[in-house]
mmCIF file of C-alpha atoms and ligand atoms in Angstrom:
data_model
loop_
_atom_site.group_PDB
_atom_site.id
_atom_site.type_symbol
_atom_site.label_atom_id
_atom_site.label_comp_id
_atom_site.label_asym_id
_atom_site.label_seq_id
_atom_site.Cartn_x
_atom_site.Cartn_y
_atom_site.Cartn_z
ATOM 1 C CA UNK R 1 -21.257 0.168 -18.234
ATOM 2 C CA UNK R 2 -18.640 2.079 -19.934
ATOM 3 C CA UNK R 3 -18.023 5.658 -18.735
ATOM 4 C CA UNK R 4 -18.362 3.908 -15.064
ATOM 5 C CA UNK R 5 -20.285 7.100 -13.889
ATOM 6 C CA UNK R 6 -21.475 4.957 -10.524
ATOM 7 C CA UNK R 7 -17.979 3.495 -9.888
ATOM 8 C CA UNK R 8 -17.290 6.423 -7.606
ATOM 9 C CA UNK R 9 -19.441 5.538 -5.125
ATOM 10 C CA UNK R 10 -19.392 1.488 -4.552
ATOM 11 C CA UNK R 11 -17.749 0.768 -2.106
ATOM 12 C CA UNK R 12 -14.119 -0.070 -1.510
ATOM 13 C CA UNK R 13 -11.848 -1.893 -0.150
ATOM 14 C CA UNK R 14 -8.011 -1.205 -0.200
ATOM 15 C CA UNK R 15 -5.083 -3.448 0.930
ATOM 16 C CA UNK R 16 -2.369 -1.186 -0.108
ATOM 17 C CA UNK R 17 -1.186 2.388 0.137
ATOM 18 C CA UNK R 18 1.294 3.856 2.075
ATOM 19 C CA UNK R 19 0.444 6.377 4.441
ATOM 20 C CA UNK R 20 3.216 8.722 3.414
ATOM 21 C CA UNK R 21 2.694 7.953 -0.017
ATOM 22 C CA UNK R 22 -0.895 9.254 0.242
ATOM 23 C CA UNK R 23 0.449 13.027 1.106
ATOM 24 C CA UNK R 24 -0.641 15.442 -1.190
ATOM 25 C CA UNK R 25 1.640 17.291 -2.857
ATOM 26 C CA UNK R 26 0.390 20.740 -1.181
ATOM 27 C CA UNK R 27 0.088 19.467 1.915
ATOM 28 C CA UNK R 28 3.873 18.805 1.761
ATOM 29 C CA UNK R 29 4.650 21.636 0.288
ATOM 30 C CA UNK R 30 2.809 23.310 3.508
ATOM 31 C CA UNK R 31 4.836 21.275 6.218
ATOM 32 C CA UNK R 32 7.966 22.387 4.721
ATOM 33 C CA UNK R 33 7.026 26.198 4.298
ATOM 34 C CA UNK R 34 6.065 26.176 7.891
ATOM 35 C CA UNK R 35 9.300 24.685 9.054
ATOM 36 C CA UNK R 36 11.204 26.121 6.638
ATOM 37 C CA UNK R 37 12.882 23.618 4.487
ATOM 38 C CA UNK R 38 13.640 23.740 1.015
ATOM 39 C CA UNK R 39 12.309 20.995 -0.838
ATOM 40 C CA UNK R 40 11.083 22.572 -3.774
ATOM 41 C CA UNK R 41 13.526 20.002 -6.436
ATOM 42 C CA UNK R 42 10.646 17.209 -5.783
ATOM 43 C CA UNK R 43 7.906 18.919 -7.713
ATOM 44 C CA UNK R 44 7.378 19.985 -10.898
ATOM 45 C CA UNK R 45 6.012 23.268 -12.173
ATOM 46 C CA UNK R 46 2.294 21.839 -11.792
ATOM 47 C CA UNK R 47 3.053 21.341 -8.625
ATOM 48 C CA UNK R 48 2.984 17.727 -8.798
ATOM 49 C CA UNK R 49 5.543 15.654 -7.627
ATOM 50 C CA UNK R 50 8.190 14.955 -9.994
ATOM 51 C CA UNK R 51 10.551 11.970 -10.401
ATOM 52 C CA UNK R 52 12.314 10.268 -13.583
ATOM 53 C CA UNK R 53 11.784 6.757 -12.259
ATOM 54 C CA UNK R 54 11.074 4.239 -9.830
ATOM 55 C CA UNK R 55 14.615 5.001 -8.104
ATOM 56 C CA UNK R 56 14.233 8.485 -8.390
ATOM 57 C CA UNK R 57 10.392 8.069 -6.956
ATOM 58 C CA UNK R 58 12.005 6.426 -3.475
ATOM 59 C CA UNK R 59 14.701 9.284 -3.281
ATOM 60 C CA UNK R 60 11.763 12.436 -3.853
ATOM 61 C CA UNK R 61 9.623 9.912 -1.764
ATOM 62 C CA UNK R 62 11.705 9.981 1.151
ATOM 63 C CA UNK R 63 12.533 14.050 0.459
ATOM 64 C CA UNK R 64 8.775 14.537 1.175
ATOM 65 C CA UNK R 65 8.957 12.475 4.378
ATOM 66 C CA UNK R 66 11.876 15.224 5.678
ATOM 67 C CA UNK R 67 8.684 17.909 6.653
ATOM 68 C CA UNK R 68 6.752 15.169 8.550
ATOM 69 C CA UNK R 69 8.670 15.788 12.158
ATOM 70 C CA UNK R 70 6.622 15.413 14.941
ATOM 71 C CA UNK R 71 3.165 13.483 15.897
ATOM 72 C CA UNK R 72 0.826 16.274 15.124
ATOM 73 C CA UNK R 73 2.562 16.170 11.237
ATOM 74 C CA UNK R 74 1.330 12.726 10.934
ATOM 75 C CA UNK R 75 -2.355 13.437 12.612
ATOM 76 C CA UNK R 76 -3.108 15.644 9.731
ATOM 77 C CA UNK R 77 -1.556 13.483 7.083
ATOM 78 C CA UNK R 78 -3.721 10.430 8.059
ATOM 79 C CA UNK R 79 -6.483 13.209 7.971
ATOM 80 C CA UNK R 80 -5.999 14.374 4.732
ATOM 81 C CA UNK R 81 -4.900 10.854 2.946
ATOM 82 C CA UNK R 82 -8.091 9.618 4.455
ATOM 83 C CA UNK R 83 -10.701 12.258 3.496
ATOM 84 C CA UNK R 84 -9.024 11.569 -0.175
ATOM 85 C CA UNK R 85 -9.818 7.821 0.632
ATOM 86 C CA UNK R 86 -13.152 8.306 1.635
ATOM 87 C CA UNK R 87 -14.144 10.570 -1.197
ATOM 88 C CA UNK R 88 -13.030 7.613 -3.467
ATOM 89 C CA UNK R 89 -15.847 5.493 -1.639
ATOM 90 C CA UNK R 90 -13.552 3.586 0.058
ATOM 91 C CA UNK R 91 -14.672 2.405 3.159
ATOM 92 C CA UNK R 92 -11.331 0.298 4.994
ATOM 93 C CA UNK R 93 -8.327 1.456 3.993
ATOM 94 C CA UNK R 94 -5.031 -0.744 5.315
ATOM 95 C CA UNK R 95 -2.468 1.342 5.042
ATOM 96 C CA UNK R 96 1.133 0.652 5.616
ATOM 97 C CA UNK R 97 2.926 2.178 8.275
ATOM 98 C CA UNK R 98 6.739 3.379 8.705
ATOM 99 C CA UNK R 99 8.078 3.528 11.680
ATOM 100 C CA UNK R 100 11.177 4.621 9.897
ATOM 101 C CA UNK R 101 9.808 7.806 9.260
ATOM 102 C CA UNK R 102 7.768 8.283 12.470
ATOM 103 C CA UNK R 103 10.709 8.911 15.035
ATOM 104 C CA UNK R 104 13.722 6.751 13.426
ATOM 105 C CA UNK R 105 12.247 3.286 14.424
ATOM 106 C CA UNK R 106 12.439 4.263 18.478
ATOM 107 C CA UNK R 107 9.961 2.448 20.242
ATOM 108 C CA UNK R 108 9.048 5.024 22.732
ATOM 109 C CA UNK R 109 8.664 7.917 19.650
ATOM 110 C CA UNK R 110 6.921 5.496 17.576
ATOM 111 C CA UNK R 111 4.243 4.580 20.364
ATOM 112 C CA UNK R 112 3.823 8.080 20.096
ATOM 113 C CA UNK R 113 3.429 8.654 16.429
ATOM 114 C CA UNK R 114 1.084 5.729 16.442
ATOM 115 C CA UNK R 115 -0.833 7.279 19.136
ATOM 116 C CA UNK R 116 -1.457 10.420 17.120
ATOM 117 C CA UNK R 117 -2.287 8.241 13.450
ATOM 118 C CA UNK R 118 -4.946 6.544 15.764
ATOM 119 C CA UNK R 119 -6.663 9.641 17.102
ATOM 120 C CA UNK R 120 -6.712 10.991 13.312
ATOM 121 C CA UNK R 121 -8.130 7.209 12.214
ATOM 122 C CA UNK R 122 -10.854 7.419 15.199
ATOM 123 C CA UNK R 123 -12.157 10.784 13.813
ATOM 124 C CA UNK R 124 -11.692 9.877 10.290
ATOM 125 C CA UNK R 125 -14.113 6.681 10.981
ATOM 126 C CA UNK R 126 -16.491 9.050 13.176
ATOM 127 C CA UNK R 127 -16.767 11.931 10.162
ATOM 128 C CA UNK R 128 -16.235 9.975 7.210
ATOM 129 C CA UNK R 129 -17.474 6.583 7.925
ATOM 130 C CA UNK R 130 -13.733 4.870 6.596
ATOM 131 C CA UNK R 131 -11.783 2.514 8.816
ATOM 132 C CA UNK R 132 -8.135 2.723 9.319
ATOM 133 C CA UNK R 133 -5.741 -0.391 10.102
ATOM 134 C CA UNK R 134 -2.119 -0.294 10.377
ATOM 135 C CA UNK R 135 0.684 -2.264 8.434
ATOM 136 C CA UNK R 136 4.478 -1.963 9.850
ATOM 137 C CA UNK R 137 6.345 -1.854 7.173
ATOM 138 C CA UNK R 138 10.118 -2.058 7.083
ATOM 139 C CA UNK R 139 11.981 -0.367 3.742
ATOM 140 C CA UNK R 140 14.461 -2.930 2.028
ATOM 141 C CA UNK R 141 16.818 -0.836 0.685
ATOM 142 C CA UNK R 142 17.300 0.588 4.471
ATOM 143 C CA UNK R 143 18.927 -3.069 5.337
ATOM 144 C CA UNK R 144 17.927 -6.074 7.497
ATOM 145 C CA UNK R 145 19.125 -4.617 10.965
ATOM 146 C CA UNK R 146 16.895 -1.685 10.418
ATOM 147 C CA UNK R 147 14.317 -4.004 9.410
ATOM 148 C CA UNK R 148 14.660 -5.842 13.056
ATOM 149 C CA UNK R 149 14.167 -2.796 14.553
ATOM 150 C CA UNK R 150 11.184 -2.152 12.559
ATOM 151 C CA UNK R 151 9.429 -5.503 13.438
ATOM 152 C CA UNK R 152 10.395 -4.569 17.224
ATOM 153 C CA UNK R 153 8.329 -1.805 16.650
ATOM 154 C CA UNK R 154 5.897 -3.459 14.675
ATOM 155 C CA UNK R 155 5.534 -6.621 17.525
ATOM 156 C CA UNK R 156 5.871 -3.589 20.234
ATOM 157 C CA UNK R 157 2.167 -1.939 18.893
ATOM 158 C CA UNK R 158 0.526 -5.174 17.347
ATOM 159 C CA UNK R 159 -3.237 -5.766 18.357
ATOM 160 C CA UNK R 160 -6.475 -4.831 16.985
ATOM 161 C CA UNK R 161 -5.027 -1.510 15.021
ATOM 162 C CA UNK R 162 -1.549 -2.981 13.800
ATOM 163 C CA UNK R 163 -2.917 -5.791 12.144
ATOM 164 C CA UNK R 164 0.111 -7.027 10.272
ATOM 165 C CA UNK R 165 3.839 -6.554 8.792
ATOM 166 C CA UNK R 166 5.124 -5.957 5.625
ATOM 167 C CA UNK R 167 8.643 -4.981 3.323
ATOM 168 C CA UNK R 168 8.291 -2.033 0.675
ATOM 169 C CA UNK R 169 11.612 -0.464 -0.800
ATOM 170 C CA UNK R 170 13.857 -1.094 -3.050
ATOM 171 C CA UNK R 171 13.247 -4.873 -4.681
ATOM 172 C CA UNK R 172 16.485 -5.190 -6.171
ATOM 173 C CA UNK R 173 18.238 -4.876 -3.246
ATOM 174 C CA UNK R 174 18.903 -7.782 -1.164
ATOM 175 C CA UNK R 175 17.215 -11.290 -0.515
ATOM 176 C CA UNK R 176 13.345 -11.883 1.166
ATOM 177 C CA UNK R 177 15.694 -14.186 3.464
ATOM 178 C CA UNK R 178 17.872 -11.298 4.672
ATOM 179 C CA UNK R 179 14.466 -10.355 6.254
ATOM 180 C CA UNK R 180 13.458 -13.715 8.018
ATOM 181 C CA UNK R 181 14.555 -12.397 11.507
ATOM 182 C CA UNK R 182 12.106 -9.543 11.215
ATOM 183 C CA UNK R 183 9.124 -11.756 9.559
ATOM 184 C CA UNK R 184 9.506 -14.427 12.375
ATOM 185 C CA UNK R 185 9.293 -11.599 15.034
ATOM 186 C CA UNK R 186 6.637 -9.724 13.171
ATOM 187 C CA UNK R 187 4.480 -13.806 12.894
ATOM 188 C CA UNK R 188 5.082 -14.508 17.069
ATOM 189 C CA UNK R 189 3.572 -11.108 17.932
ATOM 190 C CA UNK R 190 0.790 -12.066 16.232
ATOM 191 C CA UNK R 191 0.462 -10.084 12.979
ATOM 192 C CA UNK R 192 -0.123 -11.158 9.271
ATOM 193 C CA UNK R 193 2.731 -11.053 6.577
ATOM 194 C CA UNK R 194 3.061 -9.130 3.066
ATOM 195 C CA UNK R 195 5.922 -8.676 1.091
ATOM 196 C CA UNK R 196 6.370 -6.462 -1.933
ATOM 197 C CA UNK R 197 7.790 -8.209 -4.976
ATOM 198 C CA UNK R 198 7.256 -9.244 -8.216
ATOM 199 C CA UNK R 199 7.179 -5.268 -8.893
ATOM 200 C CA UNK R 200 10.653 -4.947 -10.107
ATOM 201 C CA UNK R 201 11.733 -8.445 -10.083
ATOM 202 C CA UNK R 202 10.462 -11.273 -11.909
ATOM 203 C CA UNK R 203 8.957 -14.394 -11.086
ATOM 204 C CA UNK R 204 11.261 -15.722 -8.530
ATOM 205 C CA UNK R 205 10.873 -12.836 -6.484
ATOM 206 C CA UNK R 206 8.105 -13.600 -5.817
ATOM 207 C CA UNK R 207 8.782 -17.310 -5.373
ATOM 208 C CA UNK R 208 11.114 -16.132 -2.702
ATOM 209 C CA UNK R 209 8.600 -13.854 -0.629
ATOM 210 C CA UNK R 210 6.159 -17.145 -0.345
ATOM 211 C CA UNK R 211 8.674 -19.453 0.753
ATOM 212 C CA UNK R 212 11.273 -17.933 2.332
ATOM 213 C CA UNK R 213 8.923 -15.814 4.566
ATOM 214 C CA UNK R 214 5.618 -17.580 4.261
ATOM 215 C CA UNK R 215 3.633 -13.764 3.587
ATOM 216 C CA UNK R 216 -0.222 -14.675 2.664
ATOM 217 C CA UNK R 217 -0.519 -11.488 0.849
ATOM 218 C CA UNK R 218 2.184 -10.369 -2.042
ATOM 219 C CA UNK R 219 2.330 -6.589 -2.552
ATOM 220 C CA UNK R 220 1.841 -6.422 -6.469
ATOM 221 C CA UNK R 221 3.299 -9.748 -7.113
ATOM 222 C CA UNK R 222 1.922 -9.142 -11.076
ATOM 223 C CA UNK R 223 5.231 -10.167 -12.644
ATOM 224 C CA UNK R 224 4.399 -14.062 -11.518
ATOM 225 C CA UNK R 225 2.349 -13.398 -15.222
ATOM 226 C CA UNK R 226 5.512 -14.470 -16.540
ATOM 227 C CA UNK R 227 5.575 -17.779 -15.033
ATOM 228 C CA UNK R 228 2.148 -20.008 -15.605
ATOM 229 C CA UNK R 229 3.168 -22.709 -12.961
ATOM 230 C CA UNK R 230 3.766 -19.766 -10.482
ATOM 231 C CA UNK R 231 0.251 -18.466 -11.499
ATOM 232 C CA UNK R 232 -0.928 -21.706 -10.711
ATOM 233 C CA UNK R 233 0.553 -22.478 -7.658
ATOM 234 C CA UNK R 234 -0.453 -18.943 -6.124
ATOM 235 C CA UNK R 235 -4.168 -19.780 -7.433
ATOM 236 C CA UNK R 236 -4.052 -23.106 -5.437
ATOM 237 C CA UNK R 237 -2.473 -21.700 -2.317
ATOM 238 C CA UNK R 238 -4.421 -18.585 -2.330
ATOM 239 C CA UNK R 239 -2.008 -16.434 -1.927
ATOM 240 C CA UNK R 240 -3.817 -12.952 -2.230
ATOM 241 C CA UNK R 241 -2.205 -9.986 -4.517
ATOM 242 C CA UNK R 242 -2.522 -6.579 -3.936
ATOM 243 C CA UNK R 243 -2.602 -4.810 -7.470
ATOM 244 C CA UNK R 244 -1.962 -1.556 -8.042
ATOM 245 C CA UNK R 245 -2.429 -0.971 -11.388
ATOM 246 C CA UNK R 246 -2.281 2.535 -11.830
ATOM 247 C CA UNK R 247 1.067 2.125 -10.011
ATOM 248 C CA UNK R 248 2.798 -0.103 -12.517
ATOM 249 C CA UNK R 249 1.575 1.723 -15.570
ATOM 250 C CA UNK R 250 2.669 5.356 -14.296
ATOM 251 C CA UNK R 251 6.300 4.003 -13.094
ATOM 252 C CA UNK R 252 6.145 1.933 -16.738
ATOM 253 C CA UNK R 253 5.939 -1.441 -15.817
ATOM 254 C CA UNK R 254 2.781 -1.858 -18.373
ATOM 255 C CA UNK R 255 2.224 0.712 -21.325
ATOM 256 C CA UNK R 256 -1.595 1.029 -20.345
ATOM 257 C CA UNK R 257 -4.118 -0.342 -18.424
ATOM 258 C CA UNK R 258 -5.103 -2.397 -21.194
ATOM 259 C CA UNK R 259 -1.949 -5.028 -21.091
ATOM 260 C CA UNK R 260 -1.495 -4.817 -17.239
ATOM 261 C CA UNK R 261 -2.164 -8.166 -16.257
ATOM 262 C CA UNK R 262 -4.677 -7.997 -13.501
ATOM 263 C CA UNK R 263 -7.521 -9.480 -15.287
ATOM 264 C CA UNK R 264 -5.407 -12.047 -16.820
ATOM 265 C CA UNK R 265 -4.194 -13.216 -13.661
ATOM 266 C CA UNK R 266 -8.648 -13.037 -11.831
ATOM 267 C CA UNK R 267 -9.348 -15.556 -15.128
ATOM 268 C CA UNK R 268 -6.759 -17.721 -13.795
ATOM 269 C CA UNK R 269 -8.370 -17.897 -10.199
ATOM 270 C CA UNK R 270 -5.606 -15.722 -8.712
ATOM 271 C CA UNK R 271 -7.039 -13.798 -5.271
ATOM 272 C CA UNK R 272 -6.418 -10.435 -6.890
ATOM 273 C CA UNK R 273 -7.657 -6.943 -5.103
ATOM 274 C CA UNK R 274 -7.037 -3.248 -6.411
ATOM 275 C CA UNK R 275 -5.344 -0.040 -4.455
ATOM 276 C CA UNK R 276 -3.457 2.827 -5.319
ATOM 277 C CA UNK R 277 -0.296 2.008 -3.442
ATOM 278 C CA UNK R 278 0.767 6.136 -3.728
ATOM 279 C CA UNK R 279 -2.183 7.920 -5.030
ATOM 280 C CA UNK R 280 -0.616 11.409 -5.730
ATOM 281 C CA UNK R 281 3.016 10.113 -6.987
ATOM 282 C CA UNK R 282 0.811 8.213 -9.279
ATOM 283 C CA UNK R 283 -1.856 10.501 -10.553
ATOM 284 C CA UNK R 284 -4.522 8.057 -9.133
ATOM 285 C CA UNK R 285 -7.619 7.777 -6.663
ATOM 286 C CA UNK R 286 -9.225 4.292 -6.064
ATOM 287 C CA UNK R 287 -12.112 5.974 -8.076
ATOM 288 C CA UNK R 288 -9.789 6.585 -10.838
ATOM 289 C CA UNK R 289 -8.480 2.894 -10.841
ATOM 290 C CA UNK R 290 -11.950 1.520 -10.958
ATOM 291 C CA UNK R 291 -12.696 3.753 -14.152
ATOM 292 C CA UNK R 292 -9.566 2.943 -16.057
ATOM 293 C CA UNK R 293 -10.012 -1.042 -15.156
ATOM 294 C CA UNK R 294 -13.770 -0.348 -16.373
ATOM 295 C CA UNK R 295 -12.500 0.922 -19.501
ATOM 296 C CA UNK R 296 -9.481 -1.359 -19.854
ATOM 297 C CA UNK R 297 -11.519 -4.685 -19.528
ATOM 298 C CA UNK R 298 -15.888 -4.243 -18.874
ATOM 299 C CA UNK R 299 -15.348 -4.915 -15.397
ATOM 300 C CA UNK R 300 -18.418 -3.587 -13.713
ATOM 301 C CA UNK R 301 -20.467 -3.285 -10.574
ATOM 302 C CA UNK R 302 -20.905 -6.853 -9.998
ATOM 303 C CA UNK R 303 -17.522 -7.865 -10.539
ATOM 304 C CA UNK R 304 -15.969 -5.017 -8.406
ATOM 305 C CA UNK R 305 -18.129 -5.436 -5.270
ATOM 306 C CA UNK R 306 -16.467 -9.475 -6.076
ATOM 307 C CA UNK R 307 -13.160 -7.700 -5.654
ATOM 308 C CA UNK R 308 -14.044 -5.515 -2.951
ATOM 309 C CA UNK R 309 -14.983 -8.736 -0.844
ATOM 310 C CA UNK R 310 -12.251 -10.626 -1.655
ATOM 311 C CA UNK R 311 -10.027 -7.650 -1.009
ATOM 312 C CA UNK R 312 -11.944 -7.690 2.648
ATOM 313 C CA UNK R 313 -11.431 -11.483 3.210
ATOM 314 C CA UNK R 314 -7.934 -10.926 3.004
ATOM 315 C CA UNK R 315 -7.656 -7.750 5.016
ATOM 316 C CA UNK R 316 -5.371 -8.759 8.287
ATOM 317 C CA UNK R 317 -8.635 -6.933 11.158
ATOM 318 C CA UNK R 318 -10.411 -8.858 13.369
ATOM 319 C CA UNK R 319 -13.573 -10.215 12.856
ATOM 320 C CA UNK R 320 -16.299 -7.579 14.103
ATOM 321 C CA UNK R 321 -14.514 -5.192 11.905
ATOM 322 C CA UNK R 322 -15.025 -7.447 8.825
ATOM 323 C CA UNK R 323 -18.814 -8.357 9.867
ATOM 324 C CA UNK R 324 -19.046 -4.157 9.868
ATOM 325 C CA UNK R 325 -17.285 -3.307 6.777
ATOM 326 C CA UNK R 326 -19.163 -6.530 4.852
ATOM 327 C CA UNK R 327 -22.428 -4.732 6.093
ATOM 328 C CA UNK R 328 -21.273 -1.453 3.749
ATOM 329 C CA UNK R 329 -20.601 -3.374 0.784
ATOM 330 C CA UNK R 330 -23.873 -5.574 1.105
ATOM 331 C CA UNK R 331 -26.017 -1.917 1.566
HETATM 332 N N1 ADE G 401 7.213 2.421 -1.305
HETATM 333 C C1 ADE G 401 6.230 3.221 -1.698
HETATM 334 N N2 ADE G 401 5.733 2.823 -2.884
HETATM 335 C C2 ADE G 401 6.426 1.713 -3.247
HETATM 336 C C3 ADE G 401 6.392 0.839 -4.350
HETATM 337 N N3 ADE G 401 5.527 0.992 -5.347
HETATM 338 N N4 ADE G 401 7.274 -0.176 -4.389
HETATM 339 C C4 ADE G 401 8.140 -0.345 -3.393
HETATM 340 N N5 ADE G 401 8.221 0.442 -2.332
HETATM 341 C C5 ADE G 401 7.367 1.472 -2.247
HETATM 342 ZN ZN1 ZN G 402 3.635 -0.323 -2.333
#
């Protein structure tokens, strides 16, 4: 099946993007024309965003998130991240969630923030057919009290939308244990744990998001490819990664597609899944990662709708929405 011409419209299931992550560059460029700020350093003269590394991605990263102020800003990103979802065939998108940039991590603004995400997801699932769920996700390099404040957010709002919490940010900075406090909160609300690592750091990174804060789900985690015995023990446990390929070979983690180690690491029995993580930092759609993975190793139809529900096994929703979103990828 190479050329993947059909990929586009299988069905999909993503673990991993970040809502602000998903902003189109002209969309952002909109916010801050209307409100006047002048943020015109983070793109380049395509228009794209434009950033000289991983580093420099979080600083123009968090430049973008300056123009999304109020509610309504984040209404009509979830709109417009989500019709780019959709158009990728994906049908349930968990996305993770910042309360960080939605109000400064107050309860009462975040409640508020979340209120307006929800109305955009409810329409989004009406007029597109894609379902929404929320991750809280605290930002490392922001420090563990902000984190705490985060997962009081996080336990504040969890229930059948905020499904789970998670730590993006800056890997090299600080310990997974720094962030207990916040996991334990995050695990007696309710909600189900992810951690980025393994991006930046190696192996024992990601050693240290298992057992120091028990996450079921590693964000990326493909750097364990370094250590067999870790590969291993993550097969046995189960331990499900979410795999952003496109990701890793833009910020140059892997030359190519071709020696990222995601298909390496299904051989050994690893739960792996596939998402964009920040589709327009990354010049990516989950249509574009399913062609490039097509190229880079055969995979097709069969062995992404295997992905797609083992990607939806390990989604953090309740029940009836699994039994509905396993009825789109069975149709
Ligand atoms: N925040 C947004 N994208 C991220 C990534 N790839 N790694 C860590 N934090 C992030
Ligand atoms: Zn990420």
């Amino acid at each position: 099946m190479k050329g993947g011409g059909g990929l586009k419209n299988l069905p999909k299931v993503e673990l991993h993007l970040h809502l602000e992550g998903g902003a189109p560059p002209a969309f952002i460029r909109g916010l801050a024309r209307e409100k006047k700020l002048d943020i015109s350093g983070i793109f380049s003269e395509d228009g794209s965003y434009a950033y000289r590394d991983f580093w420099h991605f979080l600083k123009v990263y968090e430049a973008a998130c300056t123009t999304l102020q109020t509610p309504e800003d984040f209404r009509r990103l979830t709109l417009a991240v989500l019709e780019e979802s959709a158009a990728s065939g994906v049908v349930y998108s968990e996305t993770f969630l910042s309360p960080d940039f939605c109000g400064g991590r107050d309860i009462g603004a975040w409640k508020e923030y979340l209120l307006a995400i929800r109305e955009a997801a409810d329409e989004a699932e009406r007029t597109m057919g894609i379902t929404l769920r929320g991750v809280v996700t605290c930002i490392r390099h922001f420090g563990p009290e902000k984190a705490r404040e985060t997962a009081l957010c996080a336990a504040e709002t969890a229930g059948d939308f905020i499904t789970g919490f998670g730590i993006a940010g800056d890997e090299k900075v600080g310990a997974p244990k720094d962030y207990l406090w916040s996991f334990d909160s995050a695990r007696e609300a309710g909600l189900r744990l992810t951690a980025h690592a393994g991006e930046w750091g190696g192996p024992q990174s990601v050693r240290d998001a298992i057992r120091d804060l028990g996450v079921e789900r590693i964000g990326h985690g493909v750097r364990a490819i370094e250590d067999l015995a870790l590969v291993d023990e993550i097969a046995e446990r189960g331990t499900v990664l979410e795999v952003c390929p496109g990701s890793n070979v833009t910020l140059g983690i892997y030359p190519d597609f071709r020696r990222h180690p995601i298909a390496e690491l299904d051989r050994r029995g690893v739960k792996v899944t596939v998402s964009t993580d920040d589709p327009p930092f990354f010049h990516t759609t989950m249509a574009r990662e399913y062609e490039e993975l097509n190229r880079a190793f055969d995979w097709d139809e069969g062995q992404f709708l295997r992905l797609a529900r083992q990607a939806l096994d390990a989604a953090f929703c309740d029940a009836d929405t699994k039994a509905k979103i396993a009825k789109k990828l069975e149709a």
